[in-house]
């Protein structure tokens, strides 16, 4: 690598800074002598030092901030650290810690990262995007901050989500970090506490709705397509009223997807495929009852329905086996519903509570996407356990504080018979003398692999079938030893290997369907491996 920058400026460039790993020769040639301790260190020594420094910190938020600063000064070391222990670092750079960081964003802000697009810049989005130094952007994660995890409207504080998500694209699947761009669209906030906070960094106005909002999104998409024609846009943490129509409008026009809807659906389906290996049942014989009826719930229900249809049911039959229950009760055809909910409405008398719905509909599994904690109470868990030998119990809301139940509650109240997975992590435990390792239905099994497959193939579109392929590829990697302790997802410690396997499966499908912009190689797995970013220092001249 040949650079113009030398000396002190080189130590401030996160893309080329090696810190103490600059060799003696590089220090002489690049004007670094005297600016660093005299003895060069290896990358391994730097990683060990970071681990030591992190161990001195008291809270996960402090560790999050420390890692953010590391990312801002030495990108290679940052990713080398994350990839040295992915299972340990994922909860620090993403959920649940990113939730607290997003809530406190305006008070802990250190340095800018990514692009902010305020609606006050209407008509100038292209100009703002041109300020980004990297001109070959392949992945954009964008949010408007209205529905951050289960925490609600956090305004510009939502930027923590695109930043964390893209870090996992790289750490978990090797998508080159220089090709990634986090973006926050600021159309205001309806969070009164933020508007009254003197340190709030976003626009101090209520959220823009309706046609002006849609026009701003249109301008954003058009600018991205013009400036970054090979990029894929991932929509993240938009409220249902915007998430569903945005995906519907653009999914068949550009390369795009919504991870909250499609990624969540895929990881849930992966968990179901693995769970059925424990229960010995077939997918088409399942019935699922969802707690929550937003875009995440309908996204999961639709993907399960599509997968059931691939195994012999009609789509209408499959949808009838996926029922939704929200704050107003069971989704029935007599209720006023959104268009995205109507396919799952059924003819049924009102049901008083969720446990009653379980007894009436007799589902084989319950899936929580309500963002309300403790709704899978003892009455609910016992109800699903009474009618199933191995009930599927997936409290997927996150962060941990929003989970519908804990692993201990699910295993205890089901007398150890639950097939369990959650949206946020729970530690291994022993219940009734049996050891369990709870699985985390984390979208990290899906979106980084999807990103790598799209990047490697230069895919034109992201389709529903690609998410079914991804789910199967995740589930097929779960070994019998994992199933024996209730773990229905691959170990997060091996997430890079798992993601590259999933990416290769998705890439095969992309080539099979004619969605790639490049010629099909003889060895798709090799294509994926060759494209993957590896955090090592290159020689600088």
Coordinates of C-alpha atoms in Angstrom, one line a residue:
X1 CA 0.0 0.0 0.0
X2 CA 1.4 3.4 -1.0
X3 CA 0.3 6.4 0.9
X4 CA 0.8 10.2 0.7
X5 CA 0.2 10.6 4.5
X6 CA 3.2 10.3 6.7
X7 CA 4.2 11.0 10.3
X8 CA 1.6 12.0 12.9
X9 CA -1.2 12.2 10.3
X10 CA -0.7 8.5 9.6
X11 CA -1.4 7.6 13.2
X12 CA -4.7 9.4 13.0
X13 CA -6.0 7.5 10.0
X14 CA -8.0 4.4 11.2
X15 CA -7.7 2.7 7.8
X16 CA -3.9 2.6 7.8
X17 CA -2.9 3.1 11.4
X18 CA -1.0 0.1 12.8
X19 CA -0.2 1.8 16.1
X20 CA 2.7 0.0 17.8
X21 CA 2.8 -2.6 15.1
X22 CA 4.6 -0.4 12.6
X23 CA 8.0 -2.0 11.8
X24 CA 11.3 -0.3 12.4
X25 CA 11.7 0.1 8.6
X26 CA 8.2 1.6 8.3
X27 CA 8.9 4.0 11.2
X28 CA 12.0 5.3 9.4
X29 CA 10.4 5.6 6.0
X30 CA 7.1 7.1 7.2
X31 CA 8.4 9.7 9.7
X32 CA 7.1 7.8 12.7
X33 CA 10.4 7.5 14.7
X34 CA 9.9 9.0 18.1
X35 CA 6.1 9.1 17.8
X36 CA 5.7 5.6 19.2
X37 CA 7.3 3.4 21.9
X38 CA 10.6 2.1 20.4
X39 CA 9.9 -1.7 20.3
X40 CA 7.3 -2.8 17.6
X41 CA 4.5 -5.1 18.7
X42 CA 2.8 -7.8 16.8
X43 CA -1.0 -7.8 16.0
X44 CA -1.4 -10.7 18.5
X45 CA 0.3 -8.6 21.2
X46 CA -2.0 -5.7 20.5
X47 CA -5.1 -7.9 20.7
X48 CA -3.9 -9.2 24.1
X49 CA -3.3 -5.7 25.3
X50 CA -6.9 -4.7 24.3
X51 CA -8.3 -7.7 26.2
X52 CA -6.3 -6.7 29.3
X53 CA -7.6 -3.1 29.0
X54 CA -11.2 -4.2 28.6
X55 CA -10.9 -6.4 31.7
X56 CA -10.2 -3.3 33.7
X57 CA -13.5 -1.7 32.8
X58 CA -16.5 -2.0 35.1
X59 CA -19.5 -1.9 32.8
X60 CA -20.5 -3.1 29.3
X61 CA -21.2 0.5 28.3
X62 CA -17.7 1.5 29.1
X63 CA -16.4 -1.4 27.1
X64 CA -18.7 -0.3 24.2
X65 CA -17.2 3.2 24.3
X66 CA -13.7 1.8 24.5
X67 CA -14.3 -0.4 21.4
X68 CA -15.9 2.5 19.6
X69 CA -12.8 4.6 20.2
X70 CA -10.6 1.7 19.0
X71 CA -12.6 1.5 15.8
X72 CA -12.1 5.2 15.2
X73 CA -8.3 5.0 15.5
X74 CA -7.3 1.5 14.2
X75 CA -9.9 -0.4 12.2
X76 CA -7.7 -3.4 11.6
X77 CA -7.1 -4.0 15.3
X78 CA -10.7 -3.3 16.1
X79 CA -11.9 -6.2 13.8
X80 CA -9.0 -8.4 14.8
X81 CA -10.2 -8.0 18.4
X82 CA -13.9 -8.7 17.6
X83 CA -12.9 -11.8 15.5
X84 CA -10.7 -13.1 18.3
X85 CA -13.8 -13.8 20.4
X86 CA -17.0 -13.1 18.4
X87 CA -19.3 -14.7 21.0
X88 CA -17.9 -12.5 23.7
X89 CA -17.9 -9.2 21.7
X90 CA -21.2 -9.4 19.9
X91 CA -23.2 -8.5 23.1
X92 CA -20.8 -5.5 23.5
X93 CA -20.9 -4.0 20.0
X94 CA -24.5 -4.9 19.4
X95 CA -27.5 -6.0 21.4
X96 CA -28.0 -5.7 24.3
X97 CA -25.3 -3.1 25.0
X98 CA -26.1 -1.0 21.9
X99 CA -29.5 -0.4 23.3
X100 CA -28.2 1.4 26.3
X101 CA -25.6 3.2 24.1
X102 CA -28.4 4.4 21.8
X103 CA -30.5 5.6 24.7
X104 CA -27.6 7.6 26.0
X105 CA -26.2 8.6 22.6
X106 CA -26.4 12.3 23.0
X107 CA -24.6 12.2 26.4
X108 CA -21.8 9.8 25.4
X109 CA -21.2 11.0 21.9
X110 CA -17.4 10.9 21.1
X111 CA -16.8 11.1 17.4
X112 CA -18.9 11.2 14.2
X113 CA -19.2 8.1 12.1
X114 CA -21.4 7.6 9.1
X115 CA -23.8 10.0 7.4
X116 CA -26.6 12.0 8.9
X117 CA -29.4 13.1 6.5
X118 CA -31.7 15.6 8.2
X119 CA -34.9 16.5 6.4
X120 CA -33.8 20.1 6.6
X121 CA -31.4 19.0 3.8
X122 CA -34.3 18.1 1.5
X123 CA -33.2 18.5 -2.1
X124 CA -29.5 18.1 -1.2
X125 CA -29.2 14.5 -0.1
X126 CA -26.9 13.7 -3.0
X127 CA -24.6 16.6 -2.0
X128 CA -24.4 15.2 1.6
X129 CA -23.7 11.7 0.4
X130 CA -20.8 13.0 -1.8
X131 CA -19.1 14.1 1.4
X132 CA -18.5 10.4 2.3
X133 CA -14.8 9.7 1.4
X134 CA -15.4 6.1 0.0
X135 CA -16.9 6.1 -3.4
X136 CA -17.4 2.3 -3.8
X137 CA -20.1 1.6 -1.2
X138 CA -21.7 -1.8 -1.3
X139 CA -23.7 -1.9 1.9
X140 CA -25.8 0.8 3.6
X141 CA -27.6 0.2 6.8
X142 CA -30.1 3.1 7.4
X143 CA -32.5 3.9 10.2
X144 CA -34.8 6.8 11.0
X145 CA -34.5 6.0 14.7
X146 CA -38.2 5.6 15.4
X147 CA -38.3 2.0 16.6
X148 CA -34.9 1.2 18.0
X149 CA -34.9 -2.5 19.2
X150 CA -37.7 -2.6 21.7
X151 CA -36.8 0.8 23.1
X152 CA -38.9 3.1 20.8
X153 CA -38.2 6.5 19.3
X154 CA -34.6 7.5 20.0
X155 CA -34.2 10.0 17.2
X156 CA -30.6 10.4 16.0
X157 CA -29.5 8.2 18.8
X158 CA -30.5 5.3 16.6
X159 CA -27.2 5.7 14.7
X160 CA -25.7 3.2 17.1
X161 CA -27.7 0.5 15.3
X162 CA -26.4 0.9 11.8
X163 CA -22.8 1.3 13.1
X164 CA -23.1 -1.9 15.2
X165 CA -24.9 -3.8 12.5
X166 CA -22.2 -3.0 9.9
X167 CA -19.4 -4.0 12.4
X168 CA -21.0 -7.4 12.5
X169 CA -21.2 -7.6 8.7
X170 CA -17.4 -7.5 8.8
X171 CA -16.7 -9.4 12.0
X172 CA -19.1 -12.2 11.4
X173 CA -18.9 -12.7 7.6
X174 CA -15.9 -10.8 6.3
X175 CA -17.7 -8.0 4.4
X176 CA -14.9 -5.4 3.8
X177 CA -15.5 -2.5 6.3
X178 CA -14.5 0.2 3.8
X179 CA -17.5 -0.8 1.6
X180 CA -20.0 -0.2 4.4
X181 CA -21.9 3.0 5.2
X182 CA -24.1 3.7 8.3
X183 CA -26.8 6.3 7.7
X184 CA -29.4 7.9 10.0
X185 CA -32.3 9.8 8.5
X186 CA -33.4 12.5 10.9
X187 CA -37.1 13.6 10.3
X188 CA -37.5 14.7 13.9
X189 CA -38.6 12.7 17.0
X190 CA -41.8 12.3 19.0
X191 CA -39.8 11.5 22.1
X192 CA -40.6 14.4 24.4
X193 CA -37.7 13.6 26.8
X194 CA -35.3 14.0 23.9
X195 CA -36.8 17.2 22.6
X196 CA -36.4 18.7 26.1
X197 CA -32.8 17.4 26.6
X198 CA -30.4 20.3 26.0
X199 CA -27.8 17.8 24.8
X200 CA -30.0 16.2 22.2
X201 CA -28.1 16.2 18.8
X202 CA -31.0 15.8 16.4
X203 CA -33.6 18.1 14.9
X204 CA -35.9 19.6 17.6
X205 CA -39.2 18.9 15.9
X206 CA -41.9 16.4 15.8
X207 CA -41.6 13.6 13.2
X208 CA -42.5 14.4 9.6
X209 CA -45.2 12.1 8.3
X210 CA -47.0 11.5 5.0
X211 CA -46.0 12.7 1.6
X212 CA -43.0 14.9 2.7
X213 CA -41.5 11.8 4.5
X214 CA -42.1 9.5 1.5
X215 CA -40.6 12.1 -0.8
X216 CA -37.5 12.3 1.3
X217 CA -37.1 8.6 1.3
X218 CA -37.5 8.6 -2.5
X219 CA -34.8 11.3 -2.8
X220 CA -32.5 9.2 -0.6
X221 CA -33.0 6.0 -2.7
X222 CA -32.5 7.8 -6.0
X223 CA -29.3 9.4 -4.7
X224 CA -27.9 6.1 -3.5
X225 CA -28.7 4.4 -6.8
X226 CA -26.9 7.2 -8.7
X227 CA -23.8 7.4 -6.5
X228 CA -23.5 3.8 -5.3
X229 CA -25.1 1.6 -8.1
X230 CA -23.8 -1.7 -6.7
X231 CA -25.0 -1.0 -3.1
X232 CA -27.6 -2.9 -1.1
X233 CA -29.8 -0.9 1.3
X234 CA -30.8 -2.5 4.5
X235 CA -33.6 -0.7 6.3
X236 CA -33.3 -1.0 10.1
X237 CA -35.6 -0.1 13.0
X238 CA -38.3 1.8 11.1
X239 CA -41.7 1.9 12.7
X240 CA -44.3 -0.4 11.1
X241 CA -46.2 2.4 9.4
X242 CA -43.0 3.1 7.4
X243 CA -41.1 -0.2 7.4
X244 CA -43.8 -2.2 5.6
X245 CA -44.6 0.3 2.7
X246 CA -40.9 1.1 2.2
X247 CA -40.0 -2.5 1.7
X248 CA -43.1 -3.1 -0.5
X249 CA -42.2 -0.2 -2.7
X250 CA -38.5 -0.9 -3.3
X251 CA -38.0 -4.7 -2.9
X252 CA -38.6 -5.4 -6.6
X253 CA -36.9 -2.2 -7.9
X254 CA -33.5 -2.2 -6.2
X255 CA -31.2 -4.5 -4.1
X256 CA -32.7 -4.0 -0.7
X257 CA -34.2 -5.7 2.4
X258 CA -35.5 -5.1 5.9
X259 CA -33.6 -7.1 8.5
X260 CA -36.3 -6.5 11.2
X261 CA -38.8 -8.1 8.9
X262 CA -36.9 -10.6 6.7
X263 CA -33.8 -11.2 8.7
X264 CA -35.8 -11.9 11.9
X265 CA -38.1 -14.2 9.9
X266 CA -35.1 -16.1 8.5
X267 CA -33.4 -16.7 11.9
X268 CA -36.8 -17.7 13.4
X269 CA -37.3 -20.2 10.6
X270 CA -33.8 -21.5 11.1
X271 CA -34.6 -22.1 14.7
X272 CA -37.8 -23.9 13.7
X273 CA -36.0 -26.2 11.3
X274 CA -33.5 -27.1 14.0
X275 CA -36.3 -27.5 16.6
X276 CA -38.1 -30.0 14.4
X277 CA -35.0 -32.2 14.5
X278 CA -35.5 -32.4 18.2
X279 CA -39.3 -33.0 18.1
X280 CA -39.1 -35.3 15.0
X281 CA -42.1 -33.4 13.4
X282 CA -42.7 -31.9 10.0
X283 CA -42.9 -28.2 9.3
X284 CA -46.3 -28.5 7.6
X285 CA -47.8 -30.0 10.8
X286 CA -46.9 -27.0 12.9
X287 CA -49.1 -24.2 14.0
X288 CA -47.6 -21.0 15.5
X289 CA -49.2 -18.3 17.7
X290 CA -47.4 -15.0 17.7
X291 CA -47.5 -12.5 20.6
X292 CA -47.3 -9.2 18.7
X293 CA -48.7 -8.4 15.3
X294 CA -46.3 -5.8 13.9
X295 CA -44.0 -6.1 10.9
X296 CA -41.6 -8.5 12.6
X297 CA -44.5 -10.9 13.4
X298 CA -46.0 -10.8 10.0
X299 CA -42.6 -11.1 8.4
X300 CA -41.9 -14.3 10.4
X301 CA -45.4 -15.6 9.7
X302 CA -45.1 -15.0 6.0
X303 CA -41.7 -16.6 5.6
X304 CA -42.9 -19.7 7.6
X305 CA -45.9 -19.8 5.3
X306 CA -43.7 -19.6 2.2
X307 CA -41.6 -22.4 3.5
X308 CA -44.7 -24.5 4.3
X309 CA -46.0 -23.9 0.8
X310 CA -42.7 -25.2 -0.6
X311 CA -43.4 -28.4 1.3
X312 CA -46.9 -29.0 -0.1
X313 CA -49.5 -26.7 1.5
X314 CA -51.2 -23.9 -0.4
X315 CA -50.1 -20.5 0.7
X316 CA -53.6 -19.9 2.1
X317 CA -53.4 -23.1 4.1
X318 CA -50.0 -22.2 5.4
X319 CA -51.0 -18.7 6.5
X320 CA -54.0 -20.1 8.4
X321 CA -51.5 -22.0 10.5
X322 CA -49.7 -18.8 11.6
X323 CA -52.0 -16.8 14.0
X324 CA -51.3 -13.4 15.5
X325 CA -52.3 -12.0 18.9
X326 CA -51.7 -8.3 19.9
X327 CA -52.9 -5.9 22.5
X328 CA -56.4 -6.0 21.1
X329 CA -56.5 -9.8 21.0
X330 CA -56.5 -12.4 18.2
X331 CA -56.3 -11.0 14.7
X332 CA -59.6 -11.9 13.2
X333 CA -61.3 -10.9 10.0
X334 CA -63.8 -8.8 12.0
X335 CA -61.1 -6.4 13.2
X336 CA -59.8 -3.3 11.5
X337 CA -56.3 -4.3 10.4
X338 CA -53.4 -3.1 8.3
X339 CA -53.0 -4.5 4.8
X340 CA -49.8 -6.4 5.9
X341 CA -51.8 -8.1 8.7
X342 CA -54.9 -9.1 6.7
X343 CA -53.4 -12.3 5.2
X344 CA -53.2 -13.8 8.8
X345 CA -56.7 -12.8 10.0
X346 CA -58.9 -15.8 10.8
X347 CA -62.6 -16.3 11.5
X348 CA -62.8 -16.8 15.2
X349 CA -64.7 -15.5 18.3
X350 CA -62.8 -13.1 20.5
X351 CA -60.4 -14.7 23.1
X352 CA -59.8 -13.2 26.5
X353 CA -56.1 -13.7 26.9
X354 CA -53.0 -15.2 25.3
X355 CA -53.2 -18.4 27.4
X356 CA -56.8 -18.8 26.3
X357 CA -55.7 -18.4 22.7
X358 CA -53.2 -21.2 23.2
X359 CA -55.9 -23.5 24.5
X360 CA -58.3 -22.6 21.7
X361 CA -55.9 -22.8 18.8
X362 CA -53.5 -25.5 20.1
X363 CA -50.3 -24.2 18.5
X364 CA -47.1 -26.2 18.6
X365 CA -45.0 -23.1 19.2
X366 CA -45.3 -19.5 20.5
X367 CA -43.2 -16.7 19.2
X368 CA -42.9 -13.4 21.1
X369 CA -42.2 -10.2 19.2
X370 CA -44.2 -7.9 21.4
X371 CA -41.3 -6.0 23.0
X372 CA -43.2 -6.2 26.3
X373 CA -41.4 -8.2 29.0
X374 CA -42.8 -11.1 31.0
X375 CA -45.9 -11.8 28.9
X376 CA -44.9 -15.4 28.5
X377 CA -45.8 -16.0 32.2
X378 CA -46.3 -19.2 34.0
X379 CA -49.9 -19.6 32.9
X380 CA -48.8 -19.2 29.2
X381 CA -45.8 -21.6 29.4
X382 CA -47.9 -24.2 31.2
X383 CA -50.7 -23.9 28.6
X384 CA -48.4 -24.5 25.7
X385 CA -46.7 -27.4 27.6
X386 CA -50.0 -29.1 28.3
X387 CA -50.7 -29.7 24.7
X388 CA -47.2 -30.4 23.4
X389 CA -44.6 -32.9 24.4
X390 CA -41.8 -30.5 23.2
X391 CA -43.3 -27.0 22.9
X392 CA -41.4 -24.4 20.9
X393 CA -41.0 -21.2 22.9
X394 CA -39.3 -18.3 21.2
X395 CA -39.3 -15.0 23.2
X396 CA -37.6 -13.0 20.5
X397 CA -38.0 -9.4 21.8
X398 CA -34.8 -7.6 22.7
X399 CA -32.9 -6.2 24.4
X400 CA -32.9 -8.6 27.4
X401 CA -35.1 -6.3 29.4
X402 CA -37.9 -6.7 26.9
X403 CA -37.8 -10.5 26.6
X404 CA -41.2 -12.1 27.0
X405 CA -39.6 -14.6 29.4
X406 CA -36.2 -15.9 30.5
X407 CA -34.7 -19.2 29.7
X408 CA -35.0 -20.3 33.3
X409 CA -38.7 -19.5 33.3
X410 CA -39.4 -21.4 30.1
X411 CA -37.5 -24.5 31.2
X412 CA -38.8 -24.5 34.7
X413 CA -42.5 -24.0 33.9
X414 CA -42.3 -26.5 31.0
X415 CA -40.6 -29.0 33.3
X416 CA -37.6 -29.0 31.0
X417 CA -39.5 -29.9 27.8
X418 CA -39.3 -26.5 26.1
X419 CA -37.4 -26.1 22.9
X420 CA -36.2 -22.6 23.6
X421 CA -34.5 -19.7 21.8
X422 CA -34.6 -16.0 22.6
X423 CA -33.7 -12.7 20.9
X424 CA -31.1 -11.7 23.6
X425 CA -28.6 -14.0 25.2
X426 CA -29.2 -16.1 28.3
X427 CA -26.4 -18.1 30.0
X428 CA -26.3 -21.9 30.3
X429 CA -28.3 -23.3 33.2
X430 CA -29.4 -26.5 34.9
X431 CA -33.0 -27.1 35.6
X432 CA -34.3 -30.3 37.3
X433 CA -30.8 -31.8 37.0
X434 CA -30.7 -31.3 33.2
X435 CA -28.1 -29.0 31.6
X436 CA -29.4 -26.5 28.9
X437 CA -27.6 -24.1 26.6
X438 CA -30.2 -21.6 25.5
X439 CA -30.0 -20.5 21.9
X440 CA -30.1 -16.9 20.8
X441 CA -32.2 -16.3 17.7
X442 CA -29.9 -13.5 16.7
X443 CA -30.2 -12.0 13.2
X444 CA -26.4 -12.2 13.2
X445 CA -26.8 -15.7 11.7
X446 CA -28.5 -14.2 8.7
X447 CA -27.7 -10.6 7.7
X448 CA -23.9 -10.8 7.6
X449 CA -24.1 -13.9 5.5
X450 CA -26.7 -12.3 3.3
X451 CA -24.4 -9.3 2.9
X452 CA -21.4 -11.4 1.9
X453 CA -23.4 -13.3 -0.6
X454 CA -24.8 -10.1 -2.2
X455 CA -21.4 -8.5 -2.2
X456 CA -19.6 -11.5 -3.7
X457 CA -22.2 -12.0 -6.4
X458 CA -23.1 -8.3 -7.0
X459 CA -26.7 -9.5 -6.7
X460 CA -29.4 -7.3 -8.3
X461 CA -32.1 -8.2 -5.8
X462 CA -32.7 -9.8 -2.4
X463 CA -35.7 -12.2 -2.5
X464 CA -37.8 -14.1 0.0
X465 CA -36.4 -17.4 -1.2
X466 CA -32.9 -16.3 -0.3
X467 CA -34.0 -16.0 3.3
X468 CA -35.4 -19.5 3.3
X469 CA -32.2 -20.8 1.8
X470 CA -30.3 -19.0 4.5
X471 CA -32.5 -20.5 7.3
X472 CA -31.9 -24.0 6.0
X473 CA -28.1 -23.3 5.8
X474 CA -28.0 -22.1 9.4
X475 CA -30.0 -25.1 10.7
X476 CA -28.0 -27.7 8.9
X477 CA -24.9 -26.6 10.8
X478 CA -26.4 -27.5 14.2
X479 CA -24.8 -30.7 15.4
X480 CA -26.4 -33.4 17.5
X481 CA -24.3 -32.5 20.5
X482 CA -25.8 -29.0 20.4
X483 CA -29.4 -30.3 20.0
X484 CA -28.8 -32.6 23.0
X485 CA -28.5 -29.6 25.3
X486 CA -31.3 -27.6 23.6
X487 CA -29.0 -25.4 21.5
X488 CA -30.7 -24.9 18.1
X489 CA -28.3 -22.4 16.5
X490 CA -24.6 -22.9 15.6
X491 CA -22.2 -21.8 18.4
X492 CA -21.5 -18.0 18.1
X493 CA -17.8 -18.8 18.7
X494 CA -17.8 -20.2 15.1
X495 CA -19.9 -17.5 13.6
X496 CA -17.5 -16.6 10.8
X497 CA -17.3 -20.2 9.6
X498 CA -21.1 -20.5 9.8
X499 CA -21.7 -17.3 8.0
X500 CA -19.4 -18.2 5.1
X501 CA -21.2 -21.5 4.7
X502 CA -24.6 -19.7 4.7
X503 CA -23.2 -17.1 2.3
X504 CA -22.1 -19.8 -0.1
X505 CA -25.6 -21.4 -0.1
X506 CA -27.2 -18.1 -0.7
X507 CA -24.7 -17.3 -3.5
X508 CA -25.6 -20.6 -5.2
X509 CA -29.2 -19.6 -5.2
X510 CA -28.4 -16.2 -6.6
X511 CA -26.5 -17.7 -9.5
X512 CA -29.3 -20.3 -10.0
X513 CA -31.9 -17.6 -10.3
X514 CA -29.9 -15.4 -12.6
X515 CA -29.7 -12.6 -10.0
X516 CA -25.9 -12.1 -10.1
X517 CA -24.1 -9.4 -12.0
X518 CA -20.9 -11.5 -12.4
X519 CA -20.3 -14.8 -14.1
X520 CA -20.8 -18.0 -12.1
X521 CA -17.4 -19.4 -10.8
X522 CA -16.6 -23.0 -10.7
X523 CA -16.1 -22.9 -6.9
X524 CA -18.6 -20.7 -5.2
X525 CA -17.3 -21.4 -1.7
X526 CA -13.8 -20.2 -2.9
X527 CA -15.3 -17.1 -4.3
X528 CA -16.9 -16.3 -0.9
X529 CA -13.6 -17.1 1.0
X530 CA -11.5 -15.0 -1.4
X531 CA -13.8 -12.0 -0.9
X532 CA -13.8 -12.1 2.9
X533 CA -11.9 -9.4 4.8
X534 CA -9.1 -10.7 7.0
X535 CA -7.8 -8.3 9.7
X536 CA -4.1 -8.3 9.1
X537 CA -1.7 -5.4 8.6
X538 CA -0.4 -4.8 5.1
X539 CA 2.9 -3.4 4.2
X540 CA 3.0 0.4 3.8
X541 CA 5.5 2.1 1.6

